[in-house]
Coordinates of C-alpha atoms and ligand atoms in Angstrom, one line a residue:
M1395 CA -17.3 46.7 -6.8
A1396 CA -13.5 46.5 -7.4
L1397 CA -11.0 45.9 -4.4
E1398 CA -7.3 45.9 -4.3
P1399 CA -5.7 43.2 -3.5
T1400 CA -4.5 44.7 -0.2
S1401 CA -7.4 46.7 1.3
T1402 CA -9.7 47.0 4.3
I1403 CA -13.3 48.0 3.2
T1404 CA -16.2 48.0 5.5
G1405 CA -20.0 46.9 4.2
C1406 CA -23.5 46.8 5.2
M1407 CA -25.5 43.6 5.5
S1408 CA -29.3 43.1 5.7
R1409 CA -31.4 40.0 5.3
G1410 CA -31.4 38.4 2.0
D1411 CA -28.3 40.9 1.0
K1412 CA -25.1 39.5 -0.8
D1413 CA -22.2 41.7 -1.5
M1414 CA -19.8 40.8 -4.5
Y1415 CA -16.5 42.3 -5.1
V1416 CA -14.1 41.6 -7.8
V1417 CA -10.0 41.4 -7.2
T1418 CA -7.7 41.9 -9.9
V1419 CA -4.1 40.7 -9.1
P1420 CA -0.8 42.2 -10.7
S1421 CA 1.0 40.5 -13.4
D1422 CA 4.0 38.8 -11.2
A1423 CA 4.7 35.4 -13.2
G1424 CA 4.3 33.3 -10.1
G1425 CA 1.0 34.8 -9.4
T1426 CA -0.5 36.4 -6.1
V1427 CA -1.8 34.8 -2.9
V1428 CA -4.8 36.7 -1.8
E1429 CA -6.0 36.3 2.1
V1430 CA -9.4 37.3 2.9
R1431 CA -11.0 37.9 6.3
L1432 CA -14.4 38.6 7.0
R1433 CA -16.0 39.8 10.4
G1434 CA -19.5 41.1 11.1
Q1435 CA -19.8 43.9 14.0
N1436 CA -21.7 41.9 16.4
E1437 CA -24.3 39.0 15.5
M1438 CA -23.5 38.6 12.0
A1439 CA -22.8 34.8 11.4
P1440 CA -20.7 35.4 8.2
R1441 CA -20.3 33.5 5.0
L1442 CA -17.4 34.1 2.4
E1443 CA -17.2 32.7 -1.1
L1444 CA -14.2 32.9 -3.6
L1445 CA -14.9 32.3 -7.3
D1446 CA -12.6 32.3 -10.1
G1447 CA -12.7 34.7 -13.2
D1448 CA -15.4 32.2 -14.5
R1449 CA -17.3 32.7 -11.5
N1450 CA -16.9 28.9 -10.5
R1451 CA -16.7 28.6 -6.8
I1452 CA -13.4 27.9 -5.4
E1453 CA -13.7 28.0 -1.8
Y1454 CA -16.6 28.5 1.0
E1455 CA -16.4 29.4 4.4
S1456 CA -18.7 30.1 7.0
G1457 CA -18.7 31.1 10.7
S1458 CA -21.0 31.3 13.9
K1459 CA -22.2 34.6 15.2
G1460 CA -19.6 37.1 15.6
A1461 CA -17.0 35.0 14.4
E1462 CA -14.2 36.0 12.1
I1463 CA -13.4 33.8 8.9
M1464 CA -10.7 33.7 6.5
S1465 CA -9.7 32.0 3.2
W1466 CA -7.1 32.5 0.6
A1467 CA -6.6 31.7 -3.1
H1468 CA -3.6 31.6 -5.5
V1469 CA -4.6 33.6 -8.2
A1470 CA -2.9 33.7 -12.0
A1471 CA -0.9 36.6 -13.0
G1472 CA -3.2 39.6 -13.8
T1473 CA -6.6 37.7 -13.4
S1474 CA -9.6 38.2 -11.3
I1475 CA -11.5 36.3 -8.7
Y1476 CA -14.6 37.5 -7.2
V1477 CA -15.4 37.5 -3.4
R1478 CA -19.2 37.0 -2.3
V1479 CA -20.3 38.3 1.4
D1480 CA -23.4 37.2 2.9
Q1481 CA -24.6 35.8 6.1
I1482 CA -26.4 32.7 7.9
H1483 CA -29.0 34.7 10.0
G1484 CA -30.8 38.1 8.7
V1485 CA -29.3 40.6 10.9
D1486 CA -28.8 44.2 9.8
E1487 CA -25.2 45.6 10.6
G1488 CA -22.0 46.2 9.3
Y1489 CA -19.0 44.1 8.5
T1490 CA -15.3 44.4 7.9
L1491 CA -13.7 42.7 4.8
T1492 CA -9.8 42.8 5.1
L1493 CA -7.6 41.5 1.9
S1494 CA -3.9 41.0 2.0
S1495 CA -1.7 39.7 -0.7
G1496 CA 1.6 39.0 -1.8
P1497 CA 3.8 37.7 -4.9
V1498 CA 4.6 34.1 -5.1
A1499 CA 8.4 34.2 -5.8
E1500 CA 9.1 31.9 -8.5
P1501 CA 11.2 33.2 -11.1
G1502 CA 10.9 29.9 -13.3
E1503 CA 7.5 30.7 -13.9
P1504 CA 5.8 30.5 -16.7
N1505 CA 7.2 27.0 -17.4
D1506 CA 4.0 25.2 -18.2
T1507 CA 5.3 23.6 -21.4
W1508 CA 8.2 22.0 -22.8
E1509 CA 9.1 25.3 -25.0
T1510 CA 9.1 27.5 -22.1
A1511 CA 11.2 24.9 -19.7
T1512 CA 13.4 26.6 -17.2
P1513 CA 17.3 25.9 -17.7
L1514 CA 18.9 24.0 -15.0
T1515 CA 22.7 24.3 -14.2
L1516 CA 24.0 20.7 -13.4
G1517 CA 24.6 20.1 -9.7
T1518 CA 22.8 23.4 -8.5
P1519 CA 19.5 23.1 -6.9
T1520 CA 16.8 25.2 -8.7
Q1521 CA 13.9 26.1 -6.3
G1522 CA 10.2 26.4 -7.5
I1523 CA 6.5 26.3 -6.3
M1524 CA 4.3 23.5 -6.8
S1525 CA 0.6 24.7 -6.6
A1526 CA -2.9 24.8 -8.1
V1527 CA -3.6 28.2 -9.5
A1528 CA -7.1 29.8 -9.9
N1529 CA -7.7 31.1 -13.8
N1530 CA -4.4 29.0 -15.0
K1531 CA -4.9 25.2 -14.5
D1532 CA -1.7 24.5 -16.4
Q1533 CA 0.4 26.4 -13.9
I1534 CA 0.8 23.5 -11.7
V1535 CA 3.2 21.7 -14.0
D1536 CA 7.0 22.8 -13.9
W1537 CA 8.9 22.2 -17.0
Y1538 CA 12.8 22.2 -16.6
R1539 CA 15.9 21.4 -19.1
F1540 CA 19.2 20.5 -18.9
E1541 CA 22.4 19.8 -21.3
A1542 CA 24.1 16.5 -21.1
T1543 CA 27.9 17.1 -22.2
E1544 CA 28.9 13.4 -22.1
S1545 CA 27.5 10.0 -22.0
G1546 CA 27.0 8.7 -18.4
T1547 CA 24.6 8.8 -15.6
V1548 CA 23.0 11.9 -13.9
E1549 CA 21.1 11.9 -10.6
V1550 CA 17.6 13.4 -10.5
T1551 CA 16.4 14.8 -7.1
A1552 CA 12.9 16.6 -6.6
D1553 CA 12.3 17.5 -3.3
M1554 CA 8.8 18.4 -2.3
T1555 CA 7.3 20.6 0.3
G1556 CA 3.7 20.2 1.9
E1557 CA 1.0 18.2 0.4
A1558 CA 2.7 18.1 -3.1
A1559 CA 3.8 14.6 -3.8
P1560 CA 6.6 14.6 -6.7
K1561 CA 5.8 12.9 -10.1
V1562 CA 9.0 13.2 -12.0
E1563 CA 9.2 12.4 -15.8
V1564 CA 12.5 12.8 -17.8
L1565 CA 12.3 12.9 -21.6
N1566 CA 15.0 13.4 -24.2
G1567 CA 15.4 15.9 -27.0
D1568 CA 12.4 14.2 -28.9
R1569 CA 10.2 14.3 -25.9
K1570 CA 10.1 10.6 -25.5
R1571 CA 10.2 9.4 -21.7
V1572 CA 13.7 8.4 -20.4
K1573 CA 12.4 7.8 -16.8
Y1574 CA 10.0 8.2 -14.4
N1575 CA 10.0 8.4 -10.7
S1576 CA 7.3 9.5 -7.9
A1577 CA 7.3 9.7 -4.1
G1578 CA 4.7 10.7 -1.2
R1579 CA 3.3 13.9 0.1
G1580 CA 6.3 16.0 1.1
A1581 CA 8.8 13.6 0.2
R1582 CA 11.8 13.4 -2.0
A1583 CA 12.0 11.8 -5.4
R1584 CA 15.7 10.6 -6.3
F1585 CA 16.8 8.4 -9.2
D1586 CA 19.8 8.0 -11.9
V1587 CA 19.0 8.4 -15.5
P1588 CA 21.2 7.3 -18.3
V1589 CA 22.3 10.3 -20.7
E1590 CA 23.8 10.9 -23.9
P1591 CA 25.2 14.1 -25.1
G1592 CA 22.1 16.5 -25.8
T1593 CA 19.1 18.1 -24.6
Y1594 CA 16.5 16.8 -21.7
Y1595 CA 13.5 17.8 -20.2
I1596 CA 12.2 17.3 -16.8
R1597 CA 8.3 17.5 -16.2
V1598 CA 7.5 18.1 -12.6
S1599 CA 3.9 17.7 -11.1
T1600 CA 2.0 16.3 -8.1
G1601 CA 0.6 12.9 -7.7
H1602 CA -1.7 14.4 -5.0
A1603 CA -4.4 16.9 -6.0
L1604 CA -4.0 20.4 -4.9
K1605 CA -6.8 23.4 -4.5
P1606 CA -6.2 26.6 -5.6
A1607 CA -8.0 28.0 -2.5
G1608 CA -8.7 27.2 1.0
G1609 CA -9.6 28.1 4.6
E1610 CA -7.4 29.1 7.3
Q1611 CA -3.6 29.3 6.7
V1612 CA -1.8 29.2 3.5
P1613 CA -0.5 25.8 3.1
P1614 CA 3.2 25.1 3.1
H1615 CA 3.7 23.8 -0.4
L1616 CA 2.9 27.4 -1.3
V1617 CA 5.1 29.0 1.4
K1618 CA 8.2 27.0 1.1
P1619 CA 9.6 26.2 -2.4
Y1620 CA 10.8 22.8 -3.5
S1621 CA 13.9 22.2 -5.2
I1622 CA 15.1 20.3 -8.2
T1623 CA 18.8 19.0 -8.9
V1624 CA 20.7 17.3 -11.6
T1625 CA 23.8 15.9 -10.6
P1626 CA 26.3 14.2 -13.0
Q1627 CA 27.7 10.9 -11.4
Ligands
CA301 CA1 5.5 26.4 -10.4
CA302 CA1 4.5 26.0 -14.0

């Protein structure tokens, strides 16, 4: 059965029952965060599974009798995930499944390759989201580019949020690596890069692996953008 990404439905469980729903998100380029809550009427010990478009499990949660469980997923533009509902014990009762959703605001996406790099304005911070995304494994990488107008040095700063750990690679117009820097989770990478006049690319990713789905709260790296800045010295 198809569900809207923001909706509430009631279903019915009996012993051995599994209910499967498909949820298709809008085409916002940054993707959509879908939050899912499941609660039985009285005695049901709920189980909730999220699967990606290829039906690979991306999240699993279970709860005790009468508990409400929740999970979230970051879903790529215009794609679908599956939500599977069942229970640990075999009671016959109704349940409520509540979905809420919102777009991930990231004007720079799609920027998963050097060809689609987001242009930077020198001296001005640009914000992005570092997140693993269900149904698009490439989206986690963000490419940027800038134009150096004279020979000298620029300072590159990538200020990460949440569990994302900055891995920052600067490449020249021939896509040869000029400089690399990294830092820990939620930390800032800051380094100087020698430049000649011409185009440069910056590939931003995370050294700490992130998951496209989880239980409980939506994680801070999906709520709070990171920033990247290139400043002539
Ligand atoms: Ca991004
Ligand atoms: Ca990206």
